[in-house]
Short mmCIF file of C-alpha atoms and ligand atoms in Angstrom, two decimals:
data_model
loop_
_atom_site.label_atom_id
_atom_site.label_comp_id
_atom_site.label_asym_id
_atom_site.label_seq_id
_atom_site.Cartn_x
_atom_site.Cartn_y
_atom_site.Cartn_z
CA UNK N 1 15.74 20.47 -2.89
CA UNK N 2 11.93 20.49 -3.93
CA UNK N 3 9.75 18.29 -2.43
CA UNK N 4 5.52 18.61 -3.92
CA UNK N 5 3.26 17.46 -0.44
CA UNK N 6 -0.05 15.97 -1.80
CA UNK N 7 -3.22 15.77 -0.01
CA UNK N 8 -2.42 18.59 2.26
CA UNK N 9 -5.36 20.16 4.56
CA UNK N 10 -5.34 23.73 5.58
CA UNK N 11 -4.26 23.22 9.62
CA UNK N 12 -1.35 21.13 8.32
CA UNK N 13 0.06 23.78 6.24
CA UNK N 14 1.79 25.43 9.09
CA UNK N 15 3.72 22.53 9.95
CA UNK N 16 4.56 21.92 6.82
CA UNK N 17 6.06 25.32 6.30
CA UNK N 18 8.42 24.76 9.55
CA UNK N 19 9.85 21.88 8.43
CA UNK N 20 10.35 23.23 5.24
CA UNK N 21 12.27 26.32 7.00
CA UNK N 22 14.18 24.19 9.45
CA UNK N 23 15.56 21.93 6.86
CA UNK N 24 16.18 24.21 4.42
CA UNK N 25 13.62 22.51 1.45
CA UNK N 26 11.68 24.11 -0.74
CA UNK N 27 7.79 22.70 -0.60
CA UNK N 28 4.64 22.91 -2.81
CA UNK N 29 1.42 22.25 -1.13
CA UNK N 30 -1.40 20.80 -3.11
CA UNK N 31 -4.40 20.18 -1.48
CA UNK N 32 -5.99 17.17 -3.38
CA UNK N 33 -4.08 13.73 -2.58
CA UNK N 34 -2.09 12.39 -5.10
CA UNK N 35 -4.01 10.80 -8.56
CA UNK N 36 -3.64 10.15 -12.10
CA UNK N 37 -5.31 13.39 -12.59
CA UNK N 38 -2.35 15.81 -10.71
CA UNK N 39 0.82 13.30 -10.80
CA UNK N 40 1.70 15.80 -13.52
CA UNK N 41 2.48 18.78 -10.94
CA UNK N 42 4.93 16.76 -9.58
CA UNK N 43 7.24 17.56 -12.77
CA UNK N 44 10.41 19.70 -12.05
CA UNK N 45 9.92 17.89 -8.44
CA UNK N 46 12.83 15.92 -6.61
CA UNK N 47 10.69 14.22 -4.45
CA UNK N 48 6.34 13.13 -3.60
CA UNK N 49 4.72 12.97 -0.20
CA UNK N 50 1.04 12.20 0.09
CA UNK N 51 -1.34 10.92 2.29
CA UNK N 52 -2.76 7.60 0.70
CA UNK N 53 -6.51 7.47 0.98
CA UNK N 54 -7.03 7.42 -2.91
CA UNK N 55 -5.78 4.42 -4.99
CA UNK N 56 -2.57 5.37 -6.98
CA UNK N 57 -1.90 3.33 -10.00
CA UNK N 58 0.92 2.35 -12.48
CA UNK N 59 -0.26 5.40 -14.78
CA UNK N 60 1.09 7.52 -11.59
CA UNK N 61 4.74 6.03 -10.93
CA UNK N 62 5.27 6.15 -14.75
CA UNK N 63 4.84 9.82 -14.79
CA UNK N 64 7.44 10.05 -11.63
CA UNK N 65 9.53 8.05 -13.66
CA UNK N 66 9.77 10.52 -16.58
CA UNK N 67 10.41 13.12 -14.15
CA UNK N 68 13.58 11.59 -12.61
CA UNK N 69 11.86 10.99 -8.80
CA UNK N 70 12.33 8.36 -6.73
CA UNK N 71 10.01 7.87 -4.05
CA UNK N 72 6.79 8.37 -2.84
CA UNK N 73 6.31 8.95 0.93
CA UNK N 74 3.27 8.61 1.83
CA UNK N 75 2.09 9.59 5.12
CA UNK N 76 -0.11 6.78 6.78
CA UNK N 77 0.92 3.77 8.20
CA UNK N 78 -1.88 1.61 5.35
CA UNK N 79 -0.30 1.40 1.36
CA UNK N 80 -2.82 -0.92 0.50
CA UNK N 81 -4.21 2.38 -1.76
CA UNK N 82 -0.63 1.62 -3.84
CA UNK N 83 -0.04 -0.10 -6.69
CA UNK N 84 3.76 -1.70 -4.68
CA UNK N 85 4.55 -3.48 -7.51
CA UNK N 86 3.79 -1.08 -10.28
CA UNK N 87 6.30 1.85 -8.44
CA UNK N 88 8.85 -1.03 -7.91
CA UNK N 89 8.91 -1.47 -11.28
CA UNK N 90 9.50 2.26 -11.74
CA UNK N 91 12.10 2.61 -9.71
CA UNK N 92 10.07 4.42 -7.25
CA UNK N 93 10.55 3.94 -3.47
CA UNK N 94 7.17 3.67 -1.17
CA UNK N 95 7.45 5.01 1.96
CA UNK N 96 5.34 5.14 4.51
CA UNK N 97 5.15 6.04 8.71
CA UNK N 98 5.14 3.14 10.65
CA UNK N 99 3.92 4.52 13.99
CA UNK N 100 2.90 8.12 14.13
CA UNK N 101 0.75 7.73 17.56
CA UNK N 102 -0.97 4.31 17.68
CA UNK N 103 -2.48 5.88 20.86
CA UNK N 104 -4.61 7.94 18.66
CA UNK N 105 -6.09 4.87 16.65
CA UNK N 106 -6.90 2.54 19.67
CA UNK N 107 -7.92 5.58 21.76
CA UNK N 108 -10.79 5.89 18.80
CA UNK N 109 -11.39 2.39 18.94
CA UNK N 110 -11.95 2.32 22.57
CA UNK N 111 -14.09 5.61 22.43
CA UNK N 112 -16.31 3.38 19.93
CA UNK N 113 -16.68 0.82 22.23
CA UNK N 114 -17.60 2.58 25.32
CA UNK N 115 -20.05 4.76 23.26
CA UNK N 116 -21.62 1.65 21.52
CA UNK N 117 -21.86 -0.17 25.31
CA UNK N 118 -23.13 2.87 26.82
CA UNK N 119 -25.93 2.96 23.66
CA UNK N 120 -25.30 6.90 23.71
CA UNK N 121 -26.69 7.36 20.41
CA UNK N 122 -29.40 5.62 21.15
CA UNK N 123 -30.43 8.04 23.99
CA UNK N 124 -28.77 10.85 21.89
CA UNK N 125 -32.00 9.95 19.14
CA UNK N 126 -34.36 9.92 22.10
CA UNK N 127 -33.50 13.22 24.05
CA UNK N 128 -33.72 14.49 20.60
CA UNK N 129 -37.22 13.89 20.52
CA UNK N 130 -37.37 14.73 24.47
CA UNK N 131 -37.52 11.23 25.33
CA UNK N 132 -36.10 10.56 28.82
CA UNK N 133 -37.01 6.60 29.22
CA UNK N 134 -34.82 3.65 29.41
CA UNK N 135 -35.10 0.20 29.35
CA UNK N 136 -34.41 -3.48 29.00
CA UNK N 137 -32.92 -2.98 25.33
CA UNK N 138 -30.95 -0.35 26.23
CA UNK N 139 -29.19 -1.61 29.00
CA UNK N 140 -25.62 -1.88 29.18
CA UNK N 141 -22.50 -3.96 30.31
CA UNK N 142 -19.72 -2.71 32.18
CA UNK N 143 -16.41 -2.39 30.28
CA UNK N 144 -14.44 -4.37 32.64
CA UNK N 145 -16.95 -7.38 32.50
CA UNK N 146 -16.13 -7.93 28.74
CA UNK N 147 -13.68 -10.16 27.34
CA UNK N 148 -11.81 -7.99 24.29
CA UNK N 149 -10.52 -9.82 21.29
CA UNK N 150 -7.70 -7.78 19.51
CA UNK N 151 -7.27 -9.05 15.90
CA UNK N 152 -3.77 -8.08 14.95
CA UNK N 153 -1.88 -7.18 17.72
CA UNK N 154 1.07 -4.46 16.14
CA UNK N 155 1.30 -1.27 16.87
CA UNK N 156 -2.20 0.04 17.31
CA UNK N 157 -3.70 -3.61 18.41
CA UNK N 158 -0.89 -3.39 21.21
CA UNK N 159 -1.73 0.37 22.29
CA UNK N 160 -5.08 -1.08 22.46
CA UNK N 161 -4.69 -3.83 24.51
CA UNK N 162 -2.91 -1.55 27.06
CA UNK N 163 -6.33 0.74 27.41
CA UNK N 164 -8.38 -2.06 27.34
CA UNK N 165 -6.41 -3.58 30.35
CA UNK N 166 -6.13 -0.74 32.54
CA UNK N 167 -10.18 -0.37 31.71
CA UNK N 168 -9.96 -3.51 33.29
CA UNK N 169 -11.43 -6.09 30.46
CA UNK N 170 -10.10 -9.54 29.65
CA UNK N 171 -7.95 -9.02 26.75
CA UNK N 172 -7.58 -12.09 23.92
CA UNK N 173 -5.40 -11.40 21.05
CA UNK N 174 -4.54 -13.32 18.24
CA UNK N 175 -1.59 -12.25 15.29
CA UNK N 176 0.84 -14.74 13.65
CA UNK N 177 3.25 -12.47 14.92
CA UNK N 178 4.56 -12.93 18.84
CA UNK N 179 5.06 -10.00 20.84
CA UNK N 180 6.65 -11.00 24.30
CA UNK N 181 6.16 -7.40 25.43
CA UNK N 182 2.85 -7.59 25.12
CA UNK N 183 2.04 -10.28 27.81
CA UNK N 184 0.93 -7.97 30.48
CA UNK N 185 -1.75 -6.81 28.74
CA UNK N 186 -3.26 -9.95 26.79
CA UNK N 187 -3.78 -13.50 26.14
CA UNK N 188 -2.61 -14.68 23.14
CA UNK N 189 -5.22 -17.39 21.44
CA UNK N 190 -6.42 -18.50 18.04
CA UNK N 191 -8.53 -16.12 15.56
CA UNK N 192 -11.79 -18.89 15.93
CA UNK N 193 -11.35 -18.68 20.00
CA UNK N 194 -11.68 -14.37 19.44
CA UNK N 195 -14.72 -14.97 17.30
CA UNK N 196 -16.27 -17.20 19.73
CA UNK N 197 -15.35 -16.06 23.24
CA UNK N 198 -15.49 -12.00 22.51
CA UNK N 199 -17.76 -9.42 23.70
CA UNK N 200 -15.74 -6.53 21.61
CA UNK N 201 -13.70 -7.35 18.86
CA UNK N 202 -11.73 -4.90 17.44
CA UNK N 203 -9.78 -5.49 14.38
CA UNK N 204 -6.11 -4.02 13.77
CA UNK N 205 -4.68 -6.16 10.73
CA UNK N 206 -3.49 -3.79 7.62
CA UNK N 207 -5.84 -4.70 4.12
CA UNK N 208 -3.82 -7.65 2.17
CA UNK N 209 -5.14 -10.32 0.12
CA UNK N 210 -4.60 -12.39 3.10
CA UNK N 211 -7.06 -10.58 5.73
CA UNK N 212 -9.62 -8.96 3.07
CA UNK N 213 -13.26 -10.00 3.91
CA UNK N 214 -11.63 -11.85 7.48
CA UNK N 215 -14.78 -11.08 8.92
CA UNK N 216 -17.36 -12.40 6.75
CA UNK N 217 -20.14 -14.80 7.00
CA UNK N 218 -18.61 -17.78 8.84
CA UNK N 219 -16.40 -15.75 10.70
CA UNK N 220 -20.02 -13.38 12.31
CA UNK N 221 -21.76 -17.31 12.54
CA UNK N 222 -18.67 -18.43 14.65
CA UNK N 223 -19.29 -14.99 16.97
CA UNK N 224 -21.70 -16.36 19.86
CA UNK N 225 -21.91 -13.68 21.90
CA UNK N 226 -23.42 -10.85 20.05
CA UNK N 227 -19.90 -8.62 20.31
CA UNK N 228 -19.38 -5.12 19.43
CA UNK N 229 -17.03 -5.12 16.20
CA UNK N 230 -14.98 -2.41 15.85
CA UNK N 231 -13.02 -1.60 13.06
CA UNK N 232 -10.44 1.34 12.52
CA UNK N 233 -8.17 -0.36 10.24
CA UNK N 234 -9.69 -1.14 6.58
CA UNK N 235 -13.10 -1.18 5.81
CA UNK N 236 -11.87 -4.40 3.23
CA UNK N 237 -11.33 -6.54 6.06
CA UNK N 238 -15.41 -6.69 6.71
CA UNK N 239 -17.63 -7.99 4.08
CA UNK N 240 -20.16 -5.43 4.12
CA UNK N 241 -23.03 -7.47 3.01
CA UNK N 242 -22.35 -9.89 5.50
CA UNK N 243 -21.85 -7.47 8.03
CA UNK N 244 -25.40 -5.89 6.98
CA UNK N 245 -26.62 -9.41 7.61
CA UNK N 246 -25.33 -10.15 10.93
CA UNK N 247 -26.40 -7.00 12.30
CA UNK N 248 -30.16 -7.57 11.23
CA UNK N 249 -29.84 -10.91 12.56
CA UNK N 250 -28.55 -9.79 15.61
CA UNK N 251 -25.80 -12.18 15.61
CA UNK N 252 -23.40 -8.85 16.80
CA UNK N 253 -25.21 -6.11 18.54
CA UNK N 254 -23.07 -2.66 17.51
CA UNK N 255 -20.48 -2.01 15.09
CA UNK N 256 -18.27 0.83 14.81
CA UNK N 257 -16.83 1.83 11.46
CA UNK N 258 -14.25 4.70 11.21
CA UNK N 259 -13.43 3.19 8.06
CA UNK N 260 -15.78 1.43 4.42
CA UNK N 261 -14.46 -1.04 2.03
CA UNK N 262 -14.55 1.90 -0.59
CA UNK N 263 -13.77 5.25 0.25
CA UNK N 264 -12.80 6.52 -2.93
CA UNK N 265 -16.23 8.48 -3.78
CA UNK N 266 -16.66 10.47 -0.71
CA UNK N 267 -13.66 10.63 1.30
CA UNK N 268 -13.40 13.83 2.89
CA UNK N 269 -16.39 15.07 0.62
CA UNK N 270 -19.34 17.38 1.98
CA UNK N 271 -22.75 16.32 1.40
CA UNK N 272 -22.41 12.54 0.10
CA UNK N 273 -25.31 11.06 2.09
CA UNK N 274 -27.65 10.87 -1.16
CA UNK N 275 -24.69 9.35 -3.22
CA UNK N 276 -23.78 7.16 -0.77
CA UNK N 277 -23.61 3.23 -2.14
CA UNK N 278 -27.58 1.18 -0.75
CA UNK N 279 -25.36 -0.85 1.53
CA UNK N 280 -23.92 2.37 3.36
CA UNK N 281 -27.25 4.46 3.47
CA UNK N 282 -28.94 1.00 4.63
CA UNK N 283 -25.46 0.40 7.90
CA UNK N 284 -25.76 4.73 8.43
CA UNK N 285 -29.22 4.69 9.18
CA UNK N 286 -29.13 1.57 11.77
CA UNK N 287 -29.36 3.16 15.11
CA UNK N 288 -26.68 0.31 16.35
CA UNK N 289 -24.04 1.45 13.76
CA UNK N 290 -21.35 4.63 14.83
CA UNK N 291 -19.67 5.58 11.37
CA UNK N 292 -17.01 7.97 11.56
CA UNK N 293 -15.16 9.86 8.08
CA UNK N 294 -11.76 8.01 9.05
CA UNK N 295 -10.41 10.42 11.40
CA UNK N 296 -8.87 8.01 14.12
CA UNK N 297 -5.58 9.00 12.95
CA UNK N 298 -6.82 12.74 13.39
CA UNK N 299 -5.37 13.91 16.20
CA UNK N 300 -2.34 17.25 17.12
CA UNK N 301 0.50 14.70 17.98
CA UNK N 302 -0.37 12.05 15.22
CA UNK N 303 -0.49 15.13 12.08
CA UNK N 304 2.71 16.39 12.86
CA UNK N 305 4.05 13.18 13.53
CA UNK N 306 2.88 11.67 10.70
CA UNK N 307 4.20 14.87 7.96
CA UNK N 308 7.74 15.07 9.93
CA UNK N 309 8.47 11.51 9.30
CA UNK N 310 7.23 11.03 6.16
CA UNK N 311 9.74 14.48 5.16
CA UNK N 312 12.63 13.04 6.64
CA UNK N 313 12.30 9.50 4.67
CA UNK N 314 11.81 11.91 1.86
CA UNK N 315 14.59 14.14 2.19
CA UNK N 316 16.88 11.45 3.04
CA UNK N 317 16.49 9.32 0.50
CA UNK N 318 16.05 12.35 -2.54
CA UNK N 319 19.39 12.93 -0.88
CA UNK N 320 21.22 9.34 -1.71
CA UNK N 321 20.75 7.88 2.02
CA UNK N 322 18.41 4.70 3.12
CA UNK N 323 15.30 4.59 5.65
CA UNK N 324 14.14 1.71 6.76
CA UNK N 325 10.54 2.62 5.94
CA UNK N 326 10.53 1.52 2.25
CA UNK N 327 7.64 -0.52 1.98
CA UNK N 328 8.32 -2.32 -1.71
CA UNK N 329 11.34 -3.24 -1.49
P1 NAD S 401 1.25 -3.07 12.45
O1 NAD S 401 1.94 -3.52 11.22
O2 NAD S 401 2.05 -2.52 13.58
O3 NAD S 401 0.35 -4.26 13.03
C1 NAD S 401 -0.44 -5.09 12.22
C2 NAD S 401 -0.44 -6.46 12.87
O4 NAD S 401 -1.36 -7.29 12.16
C3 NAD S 401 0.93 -7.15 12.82
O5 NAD S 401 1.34 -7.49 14.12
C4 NAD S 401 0.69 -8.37 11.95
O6 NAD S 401 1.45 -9.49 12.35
C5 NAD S 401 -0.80 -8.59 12.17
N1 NAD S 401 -1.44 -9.43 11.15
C6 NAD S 401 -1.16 -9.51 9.82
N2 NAD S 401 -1.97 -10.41 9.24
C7 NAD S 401 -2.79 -10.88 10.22
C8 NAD S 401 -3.86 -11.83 10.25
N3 NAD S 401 -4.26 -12.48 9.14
N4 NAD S 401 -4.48 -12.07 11.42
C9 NAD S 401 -4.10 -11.42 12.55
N5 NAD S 401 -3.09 -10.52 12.59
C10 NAD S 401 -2.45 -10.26 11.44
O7 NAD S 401 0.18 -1.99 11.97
P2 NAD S 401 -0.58 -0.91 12.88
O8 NAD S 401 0.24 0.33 12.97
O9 NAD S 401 -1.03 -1.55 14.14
O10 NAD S 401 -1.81 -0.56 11.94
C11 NAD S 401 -2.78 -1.55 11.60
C12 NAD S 401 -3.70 -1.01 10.51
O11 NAD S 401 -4.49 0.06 11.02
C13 NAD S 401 -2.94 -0.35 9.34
O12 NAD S 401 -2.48 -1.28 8.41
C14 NAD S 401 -3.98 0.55 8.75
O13 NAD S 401 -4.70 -0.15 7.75
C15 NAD S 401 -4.92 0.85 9.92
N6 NAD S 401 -4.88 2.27 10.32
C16 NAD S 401 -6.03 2.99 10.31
C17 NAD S 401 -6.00 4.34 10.67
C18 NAD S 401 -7.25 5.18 10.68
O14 NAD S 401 -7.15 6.41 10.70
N7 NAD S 401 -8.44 4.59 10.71
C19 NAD S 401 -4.79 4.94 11.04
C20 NAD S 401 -3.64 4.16 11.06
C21 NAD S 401 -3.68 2.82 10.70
#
């Protein structure tokens, strides 16, 4: 069996290799991710894995087509970067890994939020210019005086919920979705209640038409007491402009982005901060605003979690078998 990996990094090749060995599979790294522009190498292939940070289209699950492969397992937890319907209608089965260490997500998210209470990079700016003061605006709340509003409690708005809780906040939640399991740790409420009554609110829905632009202008105007908003889902669920806005009005006081609406241009690229979009110069050079090159999933346990799982899927089902990760079915 040959398997091509797309989107491979250099520390992940190791891993890679051993569970190529142990299962007996035959793999060819390539280190772009998957596009229109190398689907091709994936000819004389019996199965794709690649992470999914840049948007695959039709063009792409044609090509698989041609070449007789079946599925595409993509290592993340978000598809919104696939075309679902498009490699449906080729035949081609999208994976991806559900849970690979939701720890590692919310443990980002909560790193944001202490940072952004603590104003750290506000006195990180003034001890680089050997400034030692402090004062009224950088003052700070304790974490276990705030009231935390979880927007889409799964996986990752669960595991955050439990750090939040044992840090001792008030924990709101709100997700169509009931999770019994998760009483312990928070309240459920309603989505205008989070907006209203939340000094953090940290969003953990995936991108779909249904939750793009959630947070947008009457959703900051319903906010009313200045929160922190995190976000270390998809930068598509924050309209940018409004989010711009809100911050200059100070209608939220910090935001924390490990992820932008559009990524495509300089994900993982050196040097991008002249060819950066005006609306992501003008939120990177706000001293409120932590952006980070969506790395919460970064971390030992969650890479070889995340390549392991998405192997098996693909082994199993090049091999005639189901998983119950298939994502367009
Ligand atoms: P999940 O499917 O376990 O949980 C998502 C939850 O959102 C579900 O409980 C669902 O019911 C809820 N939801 C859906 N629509 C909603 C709405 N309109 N309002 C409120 N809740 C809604 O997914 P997860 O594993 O917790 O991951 C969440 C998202 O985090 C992923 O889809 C992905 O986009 C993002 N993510 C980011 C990184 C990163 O590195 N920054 C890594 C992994 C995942």
């Amino acid at each position: 069996m040959k398997i091509i990996c797309y989107g491979v990094i250099k520390m992940e090749e190791k891993i890679i290799e051993n569970w190529a060995q142990k299962n007996q599979v035959e793999i060819k790294i390539v280190h772009d991710d998957l596009s229109a522009d190398n689907a091709g190498l994936a000819q004389g292939f019996d199965g794709v894995s690649s992470e999914g940070n840049l948007p695959v289209g039709a063009s792409v699950y044609e090509k698989f087509k041609r070449y007789g492969i079946k599925q595409l397992s993509v290592r993340q937890v978000g598809v919104d970067n696939q075309d679902l319907a498009a490699a449906k209608k080729n035949g081609i089965k999208i994976t991806n890994v559900a849970a690979y260490s939701p720890r590692a997500i919310a443990e980002l998210g909560v790193t944001d939020a202490m940072y952004l209470l603590r104003k750290i990079g506000i006195y990180q700016d003034r001890m680089d210019h050997g400034d030692f003061t402090y004062d009224k605006s950088t003052i700070s709340t304790e974490i276990f005086n705030c009231t935390v509003g979880i927007v889409g409690a799964g996986h990752i708005g669960g595991a955050s919920a439990h750090l939040y809780s044992a840090l001792g906040a008030k924990v709101l939640a709100y997700d169509p979705v009931y999770d019994a399991s998760l009483e312990p740790y928070l309240t459920y409420t309603d989505f205008d209640t989070i907006l209203a009554k939340s000094d953090i609110i940290s969003l953990h829905t995936p991108l779909l038409a249904s939750t793009e632009n959630m947070i947008d202008k009457t959703a900051f105007d319903k906010m009313k007491k200045k929160p922190i908003l995190i976000n270390v889902a998809r930068g598509g669920l924050v309209d940018t402009q409004a989010l711009i806005a809100a911050l200059k009005n100070g209608q939220i006081s910090a935001a924390a982005l490990d992820t932008l609406a559009d990524e495509t241009d300089f994900y993982d690229k050196k040097n991008m901060l002249n060819s950066l979009p005006e609306d992501y110069k003008e939120l990177k050079a706000m001293p409120q605003v932590l952006i980070t090159p969506h790395i919460a999933f970064f971390t030992k346990l969650a890479v070889k979690n995340s390549i392991e799982i998405a192997l098996n899927d693909a082994k199993t089902i090049i091999s005639g078998g189901e998983v119950n990760s298939v994502v367009n079915l």
